[in-house]
XYZ file of C-alpha atoms in Angstrom:
767
model
C -106.982 70.926 -29.204
C -109.687 68.226 -29.587
C -109.000 64.788 -28.175
C -109.746 61.430 -29.792
C -111.758 59.277 -27.314
C -110.559 56.174 -29.132
C -106.872 57.058 -28.701
C -106.283 58.485 -25.253
C -103.071 58.273 -23.259
C -103.360 56.914 -19.681
C -102.956 60.381 -18.193
C -105.531 61.883 -20.585
C -107.955 59.075 -19.784
C -107.703 59.693 -16.026
C -108.147 63.453 -16.464
C -111.199 62.952 -18.678
C -112.941 60.534 -16.298
C -112.101 62.643 -13.220
C -113.404 65.878 -14.797
C -117.083 64.974 -14.140
C -119.044 66.345 -11.171
C -118.423 63.004 -9.434
C -114.823 64.045 -8.741
C -111.955 61.559 -8.763
C -113.179 58.168 -9.846
C -109.955 56.504 -11.017
C -106.181 56.784 -10.554
C -103.357 56.021 -12.953
C -102.361 53.031 -10.812
C -105.898 51.611 -10.951
C -106.052 52.242 -14.705
C -102.719 50.428 -15.056
C -104.195 47.355 -13.344
C -107.253 47.456 -15.646
C -105.038 47.704 -18.745
C -102.999 44.762 -17.510
C -106.118 42.645 -16.951
C -107.884 43.641 -20.173
C -104.803 43.505 -22.394
C -105.306 44.690 -25.976
C -109.089 44.499 -25.708
C -109.241 48.150 -24.622
C -106.361 49.606 -26.650
C -102.810 49.174 -27.828
C -99.695 49.300 -25.643
C -99.683 53.114 -25.408
C -103.303 54.290 -25.810
C -106.764 53.413 -24.470
C -110.033 53.310 -26.462
C -112.666 54.903 -24.183
C -115.616 53.074 -25.818
C -113.945 49.661 -25.653
C -112.827 50.409 -22.082
C -116.410 51.197 -21.017
C -117.667 48.063 -22.739
C -115.078 45.940 -20.965
C -116.009 47.473 -17.608
C -119.701 46.693 -18.212
C -118.810 43.112 -19.125
C -116.749 42.737 -15.948
C -119.546 44.207 -13.876
C -122.172 41.763 -15.123
C -119.851 38.780 -15.366
C -119.049 38.691 -11.614
C -121.662 38.719 -8.859
C -121.424 41.741 -6.645
C -120.049 41.117 -3.173
C -122.772 41.493 -0.651
C -125.557 40.644 -3.117
C -128.914 40.448 -1.389
C -128.050 43.227 1.043
C -130.089 46.396 1.126
C -130.200 49.691 2.870
C -127.465 50.489 5.365
C -125.877 47.011 5.106
C -125.435 47.396 1.347
C -123.862 50.814 1.849
C -121.408 49.390 4.377
C -120.471 46.559 2.045
C -119.880 48.965 -0.813
C -117.659 51.093 1.432
C -115.742 48.002 2.506
C -115.160 46.905 -1.075
C -114.106 50.424 -2.089
C -111.663 50.687 0.842
C -110.244 47.260 0.069
C -109.650 48.293 -3.518
C -108.042 51.558 -2.413
C -105.837 49.674 0.071
C -104.785 47.192 -2.582
C -104.010 49.939 -5.059
C -101.916 51.715 -2.421
C -99.940 48.555 -1.621
C -99.234 47.606 -5.213
C -95.935 49.072 -6.389
C -97.110 49.188 -9.997
C -95.021 48.520 -13.069
C -91.277 48.090 -12.557
C -88.969 50.520 -14.364
C -86.965 49.144 -17.261
C -83.228 48.413 -16.925
C -81.390 51.581 -17.934
C -78.183 49.975 -19.238
C -78.433 46.240 -19.934
C -74.910 46.123 -21.386
C -73.452 47.659 -18.229
C -75.370 45.172 -16.120
C -74.161 42.234 -18.205
C -70.552 43.380 -17.918
C -70.916 43.706 -14.126
C -72.266 40.158 -13.950
C -69.034 38.862 -15.446
C -66.631 41.038 -13.445
C -66.758 41.770 -9.713
C -64.128 44.471 -10.232
C -66.332 46.228 -12.804
C -69.318 45.894 -10.452
C -67.417 47.680 -7.651
C -66.007 50.406 -9.879
C -69.294 51.107 -11.672
C -71.907 51.017 -8.939
C -69.797 52.335 -6.026
C -67.606 55.034 -7.617
C -67.416 57.144 -4.465
C -66.207 54.192 -2.394
C -63.638 52.818 -4.827
C -62.220 56.061 -6.183
C -58.526 55.159 -5.911
C -56.653 52.908 -8.308
C -56.507 49.235 -7.329
C -53.311 47.768 -5.940
C -52.064 44.364 -7.143
C -53.142 42.964 -3.764
C -56.680 44.276 -4.289
C -56.886 42.612 -7.688
C -55.709 39.340 -6.161
C -58.379 39.558 -3.452
C -61.073 40.462 -6.018
C -60.149 37.413 -8.085
C -60.515 35.171 -5.028
C -63.902 36.681 -4.194
C -65.079 35.976 -7.751
C -63.841 32.408 -7.428
C -65.654 31.856 -4.110
C -68.948 33.404 -5.247
C -69.219 31.793 -8.683
C -67.330 28.520 -8.413
C -66.958 27.935 -4.651
C -64.030 27.530 -2.294
C -62.799 28.867 1.044
C -60.522 31.895 1.144
C -58.950 33.642 4.164
C -57.554 37.047 3.238
C -55.389 39.163 5.543
C -55.288 42.810 4.503
C -53.958 45.946 6.245
C -56.374 48.125 8.165
C -58.055 50.658 5.907
C -57.574 48.632 2.721
C -61.313 48.301 2.167
C -61.655 44.618 3.015
C -64.953 45.096 4.865
C -66.381 47.169 2.006
C -65.275 44.518 -0.487
C -67.004 41.882 1.630
C -70.244 43.915 1.654
C -70.085 44.415 -2.109
C -69.441 40.692 -2.537
C -72.721 39.979 -0.711
C -74.602 42.327 -3.048
C -72.932 40.942 -6.170
C -73.725 37.381 -5.115
C -77.449 37.946 -4.561
C -78.269 40.561 -7.224
C -77.023 38.325 -10.020
C -78.418 35.157 -8.490
C -75.060 33.492 -7.907
C -76.091 32.719 -4.320
C -79.625 32.570 -2.931
C -78.636 32.720 0.764
C -75.606 34.558 2.182
C -74.663 34.295 5.868
C -72.866 37.416 7.080
C -70.898 36.664 10.251
C -68.891 39.110 12.350
C -66.840 38.979 15.522
C -70.111 39.824 17.285
C -73.719 40.105 16.190
C -73.549 43.895 16.542
C -70.588 43.989 14.149
C -72.495 41.893 11.596
C -75.584 44.107 11.948
C -73.452 47.172 11.161
C -72.361 45.531 7.911
C -75.977 44.676 7.077
C -76.951 48.310 7.724
C -74.321 49.387 5.197
C -75.714 46.955 2.603
C -79.261 48.183 3.278
C -78.130 51.781 2.821
C -76.832 50.948 -0.668
C -80.058 49.196 -1.631
C -82.157 52.115 -0.374
C -80.138 55.024 -1.728
C -77.851 53.912 -4.568
C -79.441 55.289 -7.765
C -77.081 53.310 -10.014
C -78.299 50.062 -8.471
C -81.883 51.221 -8.997
C -81.206 51.897 -12.674
C -79.905 48.411 -13.490
C -81.544 46.244 -10.803
C -85.132 47.607 -10.603
C -86.519 44.118 -9.942
C -84.648 44.044 -6.618
C -84.168 47.688 -5.664
C -87.415 49.386 -6.758
C -89.639 47.419 -4.300
C -87.171 48.231 -1.516
C -87.247 51.938 -2.254
C -91.045 51.776 -2.521
C -91.096 50.965 1.210
C -89.812 54.520 1.810
C -87.976 53.322 4.910
C -91.149 51.977 6.566
C -90.504 48.300 7.326
C -94.141 47.730 8.344
C -95.101 47.948 4.681
C -93.204 44.744 3.872
C -96.021 42.342 4.760
C -98.563 44.031 2.497
C -96.435 44.993 -0.483
C -97.835 43.769 -3.827
C -96.600 43.588 -7.385
C -99.199 42.902 -10.055
C -101.528 41.783 -7.274
C -99.048 39.268 -5.816
C -97.183 39.613 -2.535
C -93.442 40.326 -2.831
C -92.653 38.613 0.505
C -89.953 41.196 1.149
C -88.279 41.166 4.600
C -86.397 44.160 5.989
C -85.237 43.766 9.606
C -82.116 44.509 11.630
C -80.832 40.934 11.305
C -81.969 39.809 7.864
C -83.145 41.023 4.499
C -85.056 39.036 1.909
C -85.225 40.577 -1.554
C -88.668 40.791 -3.197
C -90.080 37.761 -4.947
C -90.462 38.972 -8.528
C -91.093 36.759 -11.535
C -88.064 36.346 -13.839
C -85.776 38.157 -11.350
C -82.371 36.566 -10.719
C -82.420 37.999 -7.197
C -85.958 36.855 -6.418
C -86.230 35.907 -2.739
C -82.468 36.120 -2.081
C -81.539 36.223 1.608
C -78.811 37.854 3.701
C -78.814 36.915 7.371
C -76.365 38.022 10.087
C -74.933 36.417 13.211
C -72.003 36.775 15.583
C -69.476 33.957 15.445
C -70.133 33.071 19.091
C -73.896 33.517 18.741
C -76.656 31.326 17.348
C -75.278 29.990 14.069
C -76.365 26.367 13.962
C -79.555 25.671 12.077
C -79.559 28.963 10.154
C -82.220 28.560 7.464
C -85.187 30.313 5.856
C -88.508 29.073 4.448
C -89.012 30.676 1.033
C -92.327 31.940 -0.331
C -92.713 28.821 -2.473
C -92.381 26.631 0.623
C -88.850 25.406 -0.115
C -86.319 25.669 2.750
C -83.124 27.578 1.969
C -79.792 27.222 3.736
C -76.682 29.397 3.332
C -74.494 28.614 0.345
C -72.011 31.463 0.917
C -70.621 32.674 4.239
C -68.787 35.970 4.605
C -66.807 36.291 7.852
C -65.487 39.785 8.403
C -62.760 40.021 11.065
C -64.193 37.157 13.153
C -62.033 37.964 16.196
C -61.768 40.895 18.589
C -58.754 42.348 20.384
C -59.999 40.624 23.526
C -60.443 37.191 21.947
C -57.078 37.436 20.166
C -55.347 37.686 23.559
C -57.025 34.521 24.806
C -55.767 31.177 23.465
C -58.931 29.432 24.606
C -61.197 31.971 22.901
C -59.141 31.626 19.723
C -59.481 27.851 19.898
C -63.221 28.121 20.587
C -63.734 30.325 17.521
C -61.674 27.947 15.416
C -63.897 25.094 16.588
C -67.067 27.034 15.753
C -65.677 27.887 12.339
C -64.749 24.297 11.553
C -68.045 22.901 12.846
C -71.052 25.219 12.942
C -70.017 27.642 10.189
C -68.793 25.171 7.593
C -71.841 23.009 8.271
C -74.338 25.774 7.475
C -75.069 24.459 3.969
C -76.550 21.284 5.390
C -75.785 17.609 4.809
C -74.319 16.671 1.453
C -73.552 20.272 0.455
C -70.385 22.333 0.585
C -70.413 25.976 1.554
C -68.271 28.696 0.004
C -66.562 31.166 2.285
C -64.711 34.483 2.289
C -62.923 35.578 5.455
C -61.222 38.994 5.369
C -59.223 39.302 8.595
C -56.344 41.012 10.366
C -53.726 39.271 12.499
C -53.703 40.949 15.922
C -51.158 38.842 17.794
C -49.024 35.772 17.084
C -50.939 32.490 16.953
C -54.329 34.135 17.267
C -57.316 32.843 15.338
C -56.543 34.837 12.174
C -52.887 33.798 12.285
C -53.846 30.134 12.475
C -56.603 30.324 9.852
C -54.164 31.957 7.416
C -51.627 29.194 7.971
C -51.764 26.650 5.168
C -50.215 24.137 7.557
C -53.002 24.405 10.151
C -55.952 25.078 7.807
C -54.972 24.381 4.188
C -58.623 24.331 3.078
C -58.893 28.096 3.647
C -56.058 28.857 1.178
C -54.849 31.707 3.425
C -53.119 34.684 1.835
C -51.504 37.644 3.627
C -51.018 41.087 2.176
C -48.943 43.886 3.683
C -48.694 47.623 3.486
C -44.910 47.516 2.974
C -43.083 44.681 1.240
C -39.634 46.304 1.450
C -38.584 49.134 3.759
C -36.359 52.073 2.755
C -32.657 51.330 3.018
C -31.497 54.805 4.146
C -32.204 54.420 7.872
C -30.120 57.464 8.796
C -32.311 59.915 6.865
C -35.484 58.325 8.240
C -34.112 58.609 11.778
C -33.514 62.297 11.182
C -37.027 62.530 9.728
C -38.415 60.932 12.904
C -36.728 63.555 15.091
C -38.013 66.421 12.928
C -41.503 64.895 12.931
C -41.578 64.578 16.723
C -40.385 68.142 17.218
C -42.908 69.461 14.701
C -45.793 67.629 16.398
C -44.695 68.900 19.820
C -44.785 72.472 18.460
C -48.296 71.952 17.028
C -47.059 72.318 13.442
C -48.352 68.969 12.265
C -46.245 67.192 9.651
C -45.250 70.360 7.805
C -41.557 70.383 8.787
C -41.166 66.636 8.362
C -42.841 66.750 4.933
C -40.524 69.559 3.819
C -37.545 67.418 4.832
C -39.011 64.453 2.943
C -39.520 66.596 -0.171
C -35.875 67.662 -0.049
C -34.537 64.087 0.236
C -37.345 62.057 -1.322
C -35.346 60.059 -3.851
C -32.812 58.985 -1.218
C -35.466 58.233 1.407
C -37.588 56.176 -1.008
C -34.651 54.068 -2.148
C -35.277 50.346 -1.658
C -38.908 50.759 -0.547
C -41.782 48.815 -2.030
C -45.346 49.528 -0.905
C -48.438 47.540 -1.806
C -50.718 50.489 -2.600
C -48.896 53.580 -3.977
C -52.128 55.627 -3.985
C -52.719 55.280 -0.239
C -51.579 58.389 1.647
C -53.129 61.381 3.398
C -53.479 64.916 1.959
C -50.643 66.244 4.173
C -48.282 63.505 2.938
C -46.436 63.099 -0.340
C -46.395 59.341 -0.885
C -47.515 55.980 0.372
C -43.960 55.376 1.641
C -44.117 58.446 3.861
C -47.595 57.404 5.035
C -46.380 53.929 5.985
C -43.337 55.253 7.832
C -45.522 57.724 9.752
C -47.725 54.859 10.888
C -44.649 52.891 11.918
C -43.267 55.844 13.885
C -46.637 56.439 15.521
C -46.790 52.952 17.066
C -44.473 50.272 15.785
C -46.206 47.354 17.505
C -49.598 48.390 16.103
C -48.054 48.919 12.660
C -46.669 45.378 12.487
C -49.979 43.908 13.654
C -52.559 46.094 11.921
C -50.786 46.919 8.676
C -48.233 44.169 8.123
C -50.181 41.209 9.533
C -46.955 40.165 11.270
C -47.500 41.101 14.938
C -44.487 40.974 17.190
C -44.633 38.788 20.278
C -45.710 40.587 23.436
C -42.852 41.532 25.689
C -45.050 42.615 28.555
C -44.243 45.370 31.030
C -40.558 44.901 31.653
C -40.110 41.288 32.728
C -43.251 41.217 34.844
C -45.922 40.271 32.323
C -46.050 36.600 31.476
C -47.828 35.712 28.228
C -50.003 32.698 27.584
C -47.653 31.590 24.812
C -44.681 31.604 27.166
C -46.555 29.401 29.619
C -47.697 26.967 26.911
C -44.102 26.458 25.804
C -42.733 25.623 29.275
C -43.176 21.892 28.731
C -40.846 19.269 30.236
C -41.667 16.364 27.838
C -42.858 14.115 30.679
C -46.061 12.151 30.325
C -49.150 13.358 32.164
C -49.075 12.242 35.791
C -45.347 11.403 35.748
C -43.276 12.796 38.634
C -39.770 14.109 37.813
C -37.091 11.807 39.224
C -35.643 14.475 41.565
C -39.005 15.493 43.048
C -39.508 14.707 46.744
C -42.966 16.126 47.485
C -46.413 16.067 45.931
C -49.022 18.696 46.785
C -52.504 19.431 45.511
C -55.142 22.120 45.713
C -58.909 22.068 45.120
C -60.772 25.249 44.180
C -64.440 24.864 45.134
C -67.337 26.301 43.138
C -71.042 25.593 42.952
C -70.820 23.660 39.682
C -67.228 22.392 39.444
C -64.176 21.543 41.524
C -60.957 22.711 39.853
C -57.879 20.773 40.986
C -54.142 20.581 40.361
C -51.288 18.283 41.449
C -47.682 19.561 41.557
C -44.356 17.858 42.183
C -41.562 19.734 43.988
C -37.827 19.444 44.413
C -35.833 21.179 47.103
C -35.193 24.747 45.956
C -38.745 25.114 44.621
C -38.124 23.540 41.254
C -41.632 22.415 40.399
C -43.719 20.657 37.806
C -47.452 20.686 37.169
C -48.031 16.970 36.620
C -51.824 16.954 36.319
C -54.857 19.220 36.570
C -58.509 19.174 35.693
C -62.063 19.764 36.859
C -64.557 17.507 38.596
C -66.813 16.379 37.108
C -64.818 16.255 33.891
C -66.473 18.627 31.357
C -65.195 16.299 28.599
C -64.238 19.261 26.434
C -60.764 20.679 25.772
C -61.985 24.270 26.226
C -64.698 25.312 28.637
C -65.567 27.915 31.229
C -67.150 27.571 34.633
C -70.210 29.372 33.320
C -70.910 27.035 30.383
C -70.247 23.717 32.155
C -73.039 21.217 31.517
C -71.737 18.315 33.642
C -71.891 19.789 37.148
C -71.708 18.637 40.751
C -75.500 18.617 40.955
C -75.772 16.323 37.906
C -73.397 13.880 39.604
C -75.506 13.867 42.779
C -79.154 14.107 41.699
C -81.492 14.918 44.532
C -78.755 16.479 46.689
C -78.648 20.081 47.781
C -75.685 22.408 47.293
C -73.779 21.182 50.362
C -74.451 17.533 49.587
C -73.268 17.951 45.979
C -70.034 19.640 47.104
C -69.394 17.048 49.823
C -69.992 14.198 47.380
C -67.760 15.812 44.776
C -64.919 16.312 47.267
C -65.246 12.713 48.427
C -65.004 11.311 44.918
C -62.208 13.651 43.815
C -59.967 13.142 46.858
C -60.385 9.384 46.622
C -59.315 9.601 43.000
C -56.256 11.737 43.796
C -55.067 10.216 47.105
C -55.447 6.557 46.263
C -53.308 6.923 43.186
C -49.596 6.149 43.249
C -47.990 8.895 41.152
C -45.020 7.278 39.423
C -41.589 8.847 39.112
C -39.485 8.600 35.980
C -37.554 5.836 37.749
C -40.840 3.974 38.377
C -40.895 4.545 42.170
C -44.261 5.732 43.490
C -45.003 8.975 45.303
C -48.210 9.966 47.090
C -49.797 13.349 47.686
C -48.666 14.641 51.079
C -50.684 17.796 51.444
C -53.891 19.004 49.767
C -55.435 22.374 50.598
C -59.089 23.073 49.836
C -60.322 26.606 49.215
C -62.794 27.553 51.940
C -63.165 31.243 51.062
C -66.555 30.914 49.371
C -69.067 31.582 52.134
C -71.683 29.101 50.913
C -69.181 26.238 51.015
C -67.041 27.119 54.052
C -68.899 24.997 56.593
C -69.196 21.941 54.362
C -65.460 22.085 53.574
C -64.543 22.195 57.275
C -66.933 19.305 57.891
C -65.411 17.343 55.015
C -61.841 17.895 56.223
C -62.820 16.619 59.666
C -64.713 13.494 58.601
C -63.163 12.437 55.282
C -61.090 9.286 54.797
C -57.836 11.292 54.534
C -57.953 13.811 57.401
C -54.160 13.986 57.695
C -53.751 15.160 54.087
C -56.499 17.744 53.559
C -56.953 21.103 55.219
C -59.176 24.150 54.622
C -57.386 27.243 53.327
C -58.171 30.937 53.143
C -56.355 33.281 50.784
C -56.086 36.820 52.115
C -55.662 39.919 49.948
C -52.760 41.734 51.576
C -52.315 45.055 49.782
C -49.751 47.789 50.240
C -51.854 49.454 52.914
C -52.502 46.154 54.745
C -50.501 44.708 57.571
C -48.051 42.158 56.118
C -47.855 38.625 57.476
C -44.326 39.279 58.721
C -45.631 41.875 61.193
C -48.210 39.609 62.813
C -47.358 38.670 66.377
C -47.263 34.936 66.735
C -49.685 33.613 69.299
C -49.505 30.474 71.363
C -50.337 27.380 69.356
C -49.909 29.045 65.969
C -47.641 27.730 63.256
C -46.057 30.485 61.175
C -44.384 30.086 57.811
C -43.337 32.114 54.799
C -46.340 34.426 54.260
C -48.687 31.773 55.634
C -49.795 30.807 59.096
C -51.916 28.190 60.829
C -53.932 29.735 63.668
C -54.555 27.829 66.872
C -57.548 25.509 66.877
C -60.935 27.154 67.444
C -63.311 25.290 69.783
C -66.162 26.047 67.364
C -64.117 24.613 64.484
C -61.785 21.889 65.679
C -60.188 21.585 62.241
C -57.157 23.840 61.853
C -56.908 25.901 58.658
C -54.263 27.762 56.678
C -54.239 31.482 55.863
C -51.861 32.827 53.196
C -51.039 36.072 51.400
C -52.459 35.673 47.876
C -50.639 38.686 46.412
C -47.250 37.409 47.584
C -47.779 33.846 46.384
C -49.159 34.890 42.988
C -46.031 36.956 42.402
C -43.942 34.013 43.630
C -45.636 31.603 41.212
C -45.223 34.016 38.297
C -41.543 34.355 39.129
C -41.151 30.563 39.024
C -42.843 30.452 35.631
C -40.458 33.140 34.377
C -37.399 31.054 35.220
C -35.854 29.439 32.140
C -36.147 25.701 31.652
C -33.269 23.860 33.308
C -32.529 26.569 35.860
C -33.015 26.133 39.588
C -36.558 26.944 40.906
C -38.130 26.690 37.435
C -41.790 25.694 37.191
C -42.750 23.593 34.151
C -45.726 21.778 32.612
C -46.086 18.143 31.636
C -46.365 16.938 28.040
C -44.794 17.694 24.672
C -47.631 19.598 22.929
C -47.959 23.272 23.948
C -51.435 23.531 22.423
C -52.790 21.072 25.012
C -52.193 23.706 27.746
C -53.931 26.639 26.048
C -56.832 26.697 28.514
C -54.477 26.328 31.481
C -52.345 29.231 30.238
C -55.525 31.269 29.912
C -56.241 30.707 33.606
C -52.647 31.418 34.641
C -52.703 34.770 32.818
C -56.202 35.608 34.019
C -54.853 38.247 36.401
C -52.417 41.123 36.102
C -50.432 42.910 38.771
C -50.198 46.549 39.672
C -47.298 47.777 41.780
C -48.647 49.817 44.689
C -46.728 51.756 47.334
C -48.055 52.101 50.861
C -46.786 52.059 54.424
C -43.244 52.413 53.118
C -43.284 49.239 50.995
C -44.016 48.282 47.387
C -46.498 45.455 46.833
C -47.740 43.643 43.765
C -51.530 43.779 43.911
C -53.162 41.232 41.584
C -56.407 42.019 39.789
C -58.632 39.912 37.513
C -58.652 40.716 33.816
C -62.189 41.762 32.829
C -61.979 39.873 29.532
C -60.927 36.587 31.188
C -63.772 34.978 33.153
C -61.783 32.121 34.737
C -58.554 32.060 36.757
C -59.259 28.969 38.878
C -56.156 26.975 37.980
C -54.056 30.008 38.961
C -55.649 29.720 42.408
C -54.876 25.976 42.359
C -51.223 26.533 41.472
C -50.867 29.165 44.197
C -52.473 26.867 46.782
C -50.306 23.893 45.774
C -47.215 26.109 46.106
C -48.267 27.203 49.604
C -48.732 23.535 50.516
C -45.159 22.849 49.338
C -43.873 25.633 51.575
C -45.732 24.018 54.483
C -43.824 20.794 53.752
C -40.541 22.636 54.100
C -39.755 23.337 50.458
C -37.911 26.656 50.111
C -35.700 28.598 47.753
C -31.986 28.006 48.070
C -30.677 30.134 50.903
C -34.084 30.460 52.547
C -34.778 28.740 55.855
C -37.434 25.999 55.483
C -40.674 27.372 56.841
C -42.922 24.373 57.054
C -41.252 22.195 59.696
C -41.521 23.015 63.357
C -38.369 24.834 64.424
C -39.515 26.006 67.852
C -39.741 24.120 71.101
C -43.212 23.514 72.464
C -44.643 20.756 74.641
C -45.532 17.731 72.512
C -48.879 16.073 73.171
C -49.654 12.405 72.743
C -51.715 13.182 69.625
C -48.727 15.044 68.193
C -46.519 12.028 68.860
C -49.031 9.913 66.898
C -48.939 12.325 63.995
C -45.135 12.334 64.031
C -45.208 8.548 63.880
C -47.485 8.679 60.837
C -45.180 11.243 59.276
C -42.047 9.166 59.860
C -43.749 6.208 58.180
C -43.793 8.216 54.931
C -47.545 8.023 54.495
C -48.289 11.741 54.794
C -46.761 15.119 55.572
C -46.820 17.308 58.710
C -50.140 17.335 60.501
C -52.186 20.411 61.190
C -54.607 19.175 63.799
């Protein structure tokens, strides 16, 4: 069939020109660029006129000077090769003409409805019918994305809250509702996983490609090779696309609603402040929408101080991402892990009303026929033990379904597994599997931790043991004050305790020197340190100077009782276990201004296989007490020190904290606000005990929790308790251990110390 050279299609034109002995001289992509530049001068919108095309090419050739003009020979050949390669490179980097939108009506409907967007473009993900709770969450996401606002949403595990959050990010940027979305997770790795899921949709979702070619086609043109981003062109202009593990920037395309939109990730405890991006047009962009998906971990939920730290970051760094004078919108899908954790507090409209917290549950009303469900539980357990799965239990449920479902109301009737008959059965199976996890993960109403028997003390229990006395006030019945200083390279942790006979105690003050001036801190992140307080000093000089200042502060103070009578600290032990500080602590105790009050101390780990203190043979000159002893003076170290069994005294302190308020030998905390002691309670629960049997006895061996970096105030409380025992404080019925009860020759120096003691100025001497 003859062809008309004045009416050739693009493909016909390329075939005709490439059929000469010269071989391939033009590609369809190059022809497309020529047609775009020449417009209707070389043909209409569908065909090309060969004669007019050749004339236009000749005009272009003579209108522009040839690069490398004036070159000849080999240099001219090299220049021609360079120009040809540059043109080939440019043609390879240009993505060509964008496909047309397949269904504009569908796209317009999705722009107005986030629900329609999810159902239409992610049919495999959202294949079940929506529950009323889902529709409520979807409405809040629409509100946050389009109009603004902060919304905290608690949903059961497996309800699709993370997927909804990812789709919300896509909806916000594809339709141009938000130009910069910050995606924040409990950790940066968690946020990167969400970004990977979003990237997978942009790379492989054909429905998105059909209706959002301006955003998705350039991404798919990369073919998974991120190195192509820098050189990608559209109509000869760079797209400025970015495709990394921590951020994506959609291509800059003219007339695209998503042009240059940004999604950037971060962990909530990572680098959030100052998150911004310089756009291709030179304008800086800051986040206008933040999506926080489950911003806490199981570990952080157990730590009051970590919860408080994340709350502080959320209120400060996160909500300030939009910059001065601008408000940021936020969506925070979360799950309550334990009472009063971060999610629990953020969902509370009393604590954080701006977040408009809303909780959803798996079950809103449980079945009323408990007897049949108890029988079901027994059949289920027996069936699982016999490796029959849920078959027998499901048969029983089928036979009594109407009676067993009576009174139940579930949030999502379509949610159940293939081997189950209903969402009610599914929920009850989860409850039978692990009731504590069910209430936390699926009901967002976690039960308070009970611990292992009565041995595990929770941080909440400690926070609530307050005695309503002002900080630094000594209870009226207290007769002794003791203190302990825990020495570290950067900080000195300290605590002062008041004691009554019978070991009823009160923590009246505690802190760190120098004062970090923050309510929540760790030893690792302290910025005000001993070295900053003593510039120019070495390690030993900084510690010595810190001890001097701290002891002067503590010992010169008259601690006032409720009845206004003063009381002074009688005994202060200083931890000398750290090898780098041992010598300087002994030197300080010998030469300080209060040598009769301070003494070095060494905690010893006495396990089940170790020799207990009670089996040590007392030597001449030693003072022996209740799981502590003071060895005879060493000529090399004239200062006497104290050694005590840390395992025993940690168990003793925990037992005192377990005693109810008002009972004999109870240990309490000052103040009337439990939240003020959240960091202290973190330290006091920084270790757990394991009962170990050895040498015919059972011993509590205490070990540090890996998730809790600091336990220094626990060491302080233990040391202050040992100091009280040295002063003669004991449980009712126990013989006082601190006073001398044995007859030994009394030296003149001892008589002097006894005189000081009788004057009421200090406690028993150890020199």
